[in-house]
Structure formats: C-alpha cells, structure tokens
Amino acid sequence: MAPSSTLISKLKVQLKLSISRLRMTQQKDSAIAKQQRRAMAQLLEQGKDESARIRVENIIRSDLTTELLEILELYCELLLARAGLLEAKDCDPGLAEAVHSLIYAAPRTEVKELQAVRALLAEKYGKEVALRAAENKDGLVAKRVLAKLRVEPPDERLVEEYLRTIADV
C-alpha cells in the first residue's frame, strides 16, 4: 500500500505542476495570438489577402492548441479532485476518459509536466493500459481531444470566418 500511496502523492504533485504550466502556456499563447491578429488585420488593410489567408491557418492552429490545453487542464483538475479513486488497482470508469486522454495527448504537447503525469499514470495502471491509451485502441480518448490534435488543414469556411472576424476588428 505504501508504494501506491507514494505514487499517488507524486502524481498529485505533478498534476498541480501541470495545471500551473498549462495555465501559463495558455496565457502566453493568447498573448501571441493577439499580436498575430493585429498583424493579420494590417495585412488585410494593405490588401494582402493571400498572405493573410496563409497566416490565418497559424492562428487557427494556435487557437486549437489553446483549447486543447484548457481541456487537459480540466482533466488534470478532475484527477486531482478525485485522487481518492486513483488508489484503486484498476482505472475507475469515471476517470478512464481523463486518464486515457492525458496519456494520449501528453507526447503531442510541449508541456514537460504532462510527460511526468503520463509516466506516473503508466506506472500506476501498467504499460499495457498506457500503450492502449497512447494508440486509443479502446476509444476512450475524448473526441474533443482527438479533434484538437488533428493535423489536417482547417476547413475553408473556418478560414473565411477568421478572416472576416479579424477584418471587422
């Protein structure tokens, strides 16, 4: 029981650090996005529509990343709030989506603290669970997380909406 409680203690610490880092990263990304929007508005004013169209995809990707970080922050808060359920040997069904989503998304972000959370969750629930979650074999990773991590270029309609919104400001 002691090793398990030690592992849970380490996990709690890493979850708190992850939440803090995720918030800081979101604030930084939001500040950069504001600057990019201002630059985009200038391009549109100068009539450089094609350049603006290409650059707006970066803004969309940045917004998706920020939304992903918000979701991951909520999952970290959920695990922290329900830390008592982490004591069980098997993953509680109420935590499965959060656990699987964090394991899946951690290597796809630049937040080092999430890597530590992922490693501790893998240690807690075993390599098999971690591998299945990393590949989403059980389909337990949240659809929103999967959508935010897609690599496809944004829809043309979304690009147009962003350009219109930026031009109106």
CSV table of C-alpha atoms in Angstrom, one decimal:
chain,number,residue,atom,x,y,z
A,1,MET,CA,0.0,0.0,0.0
A,2,ALA,CA,2.9,2.4,0.7
A,3,PRO,CA,4.3,2.3,-2.8
A,4,SER,CA,0.9,3.0,-4.2
A,5,SER,CA,0.3,6.0,-1.9
A,6,THR,CA,3.8,7.3,-2.7
A,7,LEU,CA,2.9,7.0,-6.4
A,8,ILE,CA,-0.4,8.9,-5.8
A,9,SER,CA,1.5,11.6,-3.9
A,10,LYS,CA,3.9,12.0,-6.8
A,11,LEU,CA,1.0,12.1,-9.2
A,12,LYS,CA,-0.8,14.8,-7.2
A,13,VAL,CA,2.4,17.0,-7.2
A,14,GLN,CA,2.8,16.5,-11.0
A,15,LEU,CA,-0.9,17.3,-11.6
A,16,LYS,CA,-0.6,20.5,-9.7
A,17,LEU,CA,2.6,21.4,-11.6
A,18,SER,CA,0.9,20.5,-14.9
A,19,ILE,CA,-2.1,22.7,-14.1
A,20,SER,CA,0.2,25.6,-13.4
A,21,ARG,CA,2.2,25.1,-16.5
A,22,LEU,CA,-0.9,24.6,-18.7
A,23,ARG,CA,-2.3,27.9,-17.5
A,24,MET,CA,0.9,29.8,-18.0
A,25,THR,CA,1.2,28.3,-21.6
A,26,GLN,CA,-2.3,29.3,-22.4
A,27,GLN,CA,-1.7,32.9,-21.3
A,28,LYS,CA,1.5,33.1,-23.4
A,29,ASP,CA,-0.3,31.6,-26.4
A,30,SER,CA,-3.2,34.0,-26.0
A,31,ALA,CA,-0.8,37.0,-26.0
A,32,ILE,CA,0.9,35.7,-29.1
A,33,ALA,CA,-2.4,35.2,-30.8
A,34,LYS,CA,-3.4,38.8,-30.1
A,35,GLN,CA,-0.2,40.0,-31.7
A,36,GLN,CA,-0.8,37.7,-34.7
A,37,ARG,CA,-4.4,39.0,-35.1
A,38,ARG,CA,-3.1,42.6,-35.1
A,39,ALA,CA,-0.6,41.8,-37.8
A,40,MET,CA,-3.2,40.0,-39.8
A,41,ALA,CA,-5.5,43.0,-39.6
A,42,GLN,CA,-2.7,45.1,-41.1
A,43,LEU,CA,-2.2,42.6,-43.9
A,44,LEU,CA,-5.9,42.8,-44.7
A,45,GLU,CA,-5.9,46.6,-44.6
A,46,GLN,CA,-3.0,46.6,-47.1
A,47,GLY,CA,-4.9,44.2,-49.4
A,48,LYS,CA,-2.5,41.3,-49.0
A,49,ASP,CA,-5.4,38.8,-48.8
A,50,GLU,CA,-3.4,35.7,-50.0
A,51,SER,CA,-0.7,36.3,-47.4
A,52,ALA,CA,-3.4,36.8,-44.7
A,53,ARG,CA,-5.2,33.6,-45.8
A,54,ILE,CA,-2.0,31.5,-45.3
A,55,ARG,CA,-1.1,33.1,-42.0
A,56,VAL,CA,-4.6,32.7,-40.6
A,57,GLU,CA,-4.1,29.0,-40.5
A,58,ASN,CA,-1.4,29.5,-37.9
A,59,ILE,CA,-3.8,31.5,-35.8
A,60,ILE,CA,-6.4,28.7,-36.1
A,61,ARG,CA,-3.8,26.1,-35.1
A,62,SER,CA,-2.8,28.3,-32.1
A,63,ASP,CA,-6.4,28.6,-31.0
A,64,LEU,CA,-6.9,24.8,-31.3
A,65,THR,CA,-3.8,24.2,-29.2
A,66,THR,CA,-5.0,26.7,-26.6
A,67,GLU,CA,-8.4,24.9,-26.4
A,68,LEU,CA,-6.6,21.5,-26.1
A,69,LEU,CA,-4.5,22.9,-23.2
A,70,GLU,CA,-7.7,24.0,-21.5
A,71,ILE,CA,-9.2,20.6,-21.8
A,72,LEU,CA,-6.1,18.9,-20.5
A,73,GLU,CA,-6.1,21.3,-17.6
A,74,LEU,CA,-9.6,20.3,-16.7
A,75,TYR,CA,-8.7,16.6,-16.9
A,76,CYS,CA,-5.7,17.3,-14.5
A,77,GLU,CA,-8.1,19.1,-12.1
A,78,LEU,CA,-10.5,16.2,-12.3
A,79,LEU,CA,-7.8,13.7,-11.4
A,80,LEU,CA,-6.6,15.9,-8.6
A,81,ALA,CA,-10.2,16.3,-7.2
A,82,ARG,CA,-10.8,12.6,-7.4
A,83,ALA,CA,-7.4,11.5,-6.2
A,84,GLY,CA,-9.0,9.0,-3.8
A,85,LEU,CA,-10.3,7.0,-6.8
A,86,LEU,CA,-6.7,6.7,-8.0
A,87,GLU,CA,-5.9,4.4,-5.1
A,88,ALA,CA,-7.8,1.5,-6.7
A,89,LYS,CA,-5.8,-1.0,-8.6
A,90,ASP,CA,-7.8,-0.7,-11.8
A,91,CYS,CA,-8.7,2.6,-13.5
A,92,ASP,CA,-12.1,3.8,-12.2
A,93,PRO,CA,-14.6,4.2,-15.1
A,94,GLY,CA,-15.2,7.8,-14.0
A,95,LEU,CA,-11.6,8.6,-14.6
A,96,ALA,CA,-11.0,6.5,-17.7
A,97,GLU,CA,-11.6,9.3,-20.2
A,98,ALA,CA,-9.3,11.7,-18.3
A,99,VAL,CA,-6.5,9.1,-17.8
A,100,HIS,CA,-6.6,7.9,-21.5
A,101,SER,CA,-6.8,11.5,-22.9
A,102,LEU,CA,-3.8,12.6,-20.8
A,103,ILE,CA,-1.8,9.6,-21.8
A,104,TYR,CA,-2.7,10.1,-25.5
A,105,ALA,CA,-2.2,13.9,-25.6
A,106,ALA,CA,0.9,14.3,-23.4
A,107,PRO,CA,3.5,13.5,-26.0
A,108,ARG,CA,1.7,15.7,-28.5
A,109,THR,CA,2.1,18.8,-26.4
A,110,GLU,CA,5.2,20.8,-25.3
A,111,VAL,CA,4.3,20.6,-21.6
A,112,LYS,CA,7.0,18.6,-19.9
A,113,GLU,CA,5.0,18.2,-16.7
A,114,LEU,CA,2.3,16.3,-18.6
A,115,GLN,CA,5.0,13.8,-19.7
A,116,ALA,CA,5.7,13.2,-16.0
A,117,VAL,CA,2.0,12.7,-15.4
A,118,ARG,CA,1.8,10.3,-18.3
A,119,ALA,CA,4.8,8.3,-16.9
A,120,LEU,CA,3.2,8.1,-13.5
A,121,LEU,CA,-0.2,7.0,-14.9
A,122,ALA,CA,1.6,4.4,-17.0
A,123,GLU,CA,3.4,3.2,-13.8
A,124,LYS,CA,0.2,3.1,-11.9
A,125,TYR,CA,-2.0,1.3,-14.4
A,126,GLY,CA,0.7,-0.7,-16.3
A,127,LYS,CA,2.4,-0.5,-19.7
A,128,GLU,CA,-0.4,-2.3,-21.4
A,129,VAL,CA,-3.0,0.3,-20.4
A,130,ALA,CA,-0.6,3.1,-21.3
A,131,LEU,CA,0.1,1.6,-24.8
A,132,ARG,CA,-3.6,1.1,-25.5
A,133,ALA,CA,-4.3,4.7,-24.4
A,134,ALA,CA,-1.4,6.1,-26.4
A,135,GLU,CA,-2.9,4.5,-29.6
A,136,ASN,CA,-6.5,5.0,-28.5
A,137,LYS,CA,-7.3,1.3,-29.1
A,138,ASP,CA,-10.2,1.3,-26.6
A,139,GLY,CA,-11.7,4.5,-28.0
A,140,LEU,CA,-11.6,6.1,-24.5
A,141,VAL,CA,-9.8,9.3,-25.5
A,142,ALA,CA,-12.2,12.2,-25.6
A,143,LYS,CA,-13.5,13.1,-29.1
A,144,ARG,CA,-12.7,16.8,-28.4
A,145,VAL,CA,-9.0,16.0,-27.7
A,146,LEU,CA,-8.8,13.9,-30.9
A,147,ALA,CA,-10.4,16.8,-32.8
A,148,LYS,CA,-7.9,19.4,-31.4
A,149,LEU,CA,-4.9,17.2,-32.3
A,150,ARG,CA,-5.9,16.6,-35.9
A,151,VAL,CA,-3.2,17.6,-38.3
A,152,GLU,CA,-5.4,18.4,-41.3
A,153,PRO,CA,-5.6,21.9,-42.7
A,154,PRO,CA,-8.5,24.0,-41.4
A,155,ASP,CA,-11.8,24.0,-43.3
A,156,GLU,CA,-12.1,26.8,-45.9
A,157,ARG,CA,-15.2,28.1,-44.3
A,158,LEU,CA,-13.4,28.4,-40.9
A,159,VAL,CA,-10.6,30.3,-42.6
A,160,GLU,CA,-13.1,32.7,-44.1
A,161,GLU,CA,-14.8,33.2,-40.8
A,162,TYR,CA,-11.5,34.0,-39.1
A,163,LEU,CA,-10.6,36.5,-41.8
A,164,ARG,CA,-13.9,38.2,-41.6
A,165,THR,CA,-13.7,38.4,-37.8
A,166,ILE,CA,-10.2,39.8,-37.9
A,167,ALA,CA,-11.1,42.3,-40.6
A,168,ASP,CA,-14.1,43.6,-38.6
A,169,VAL,CA,-11.9,44.3,-35.6
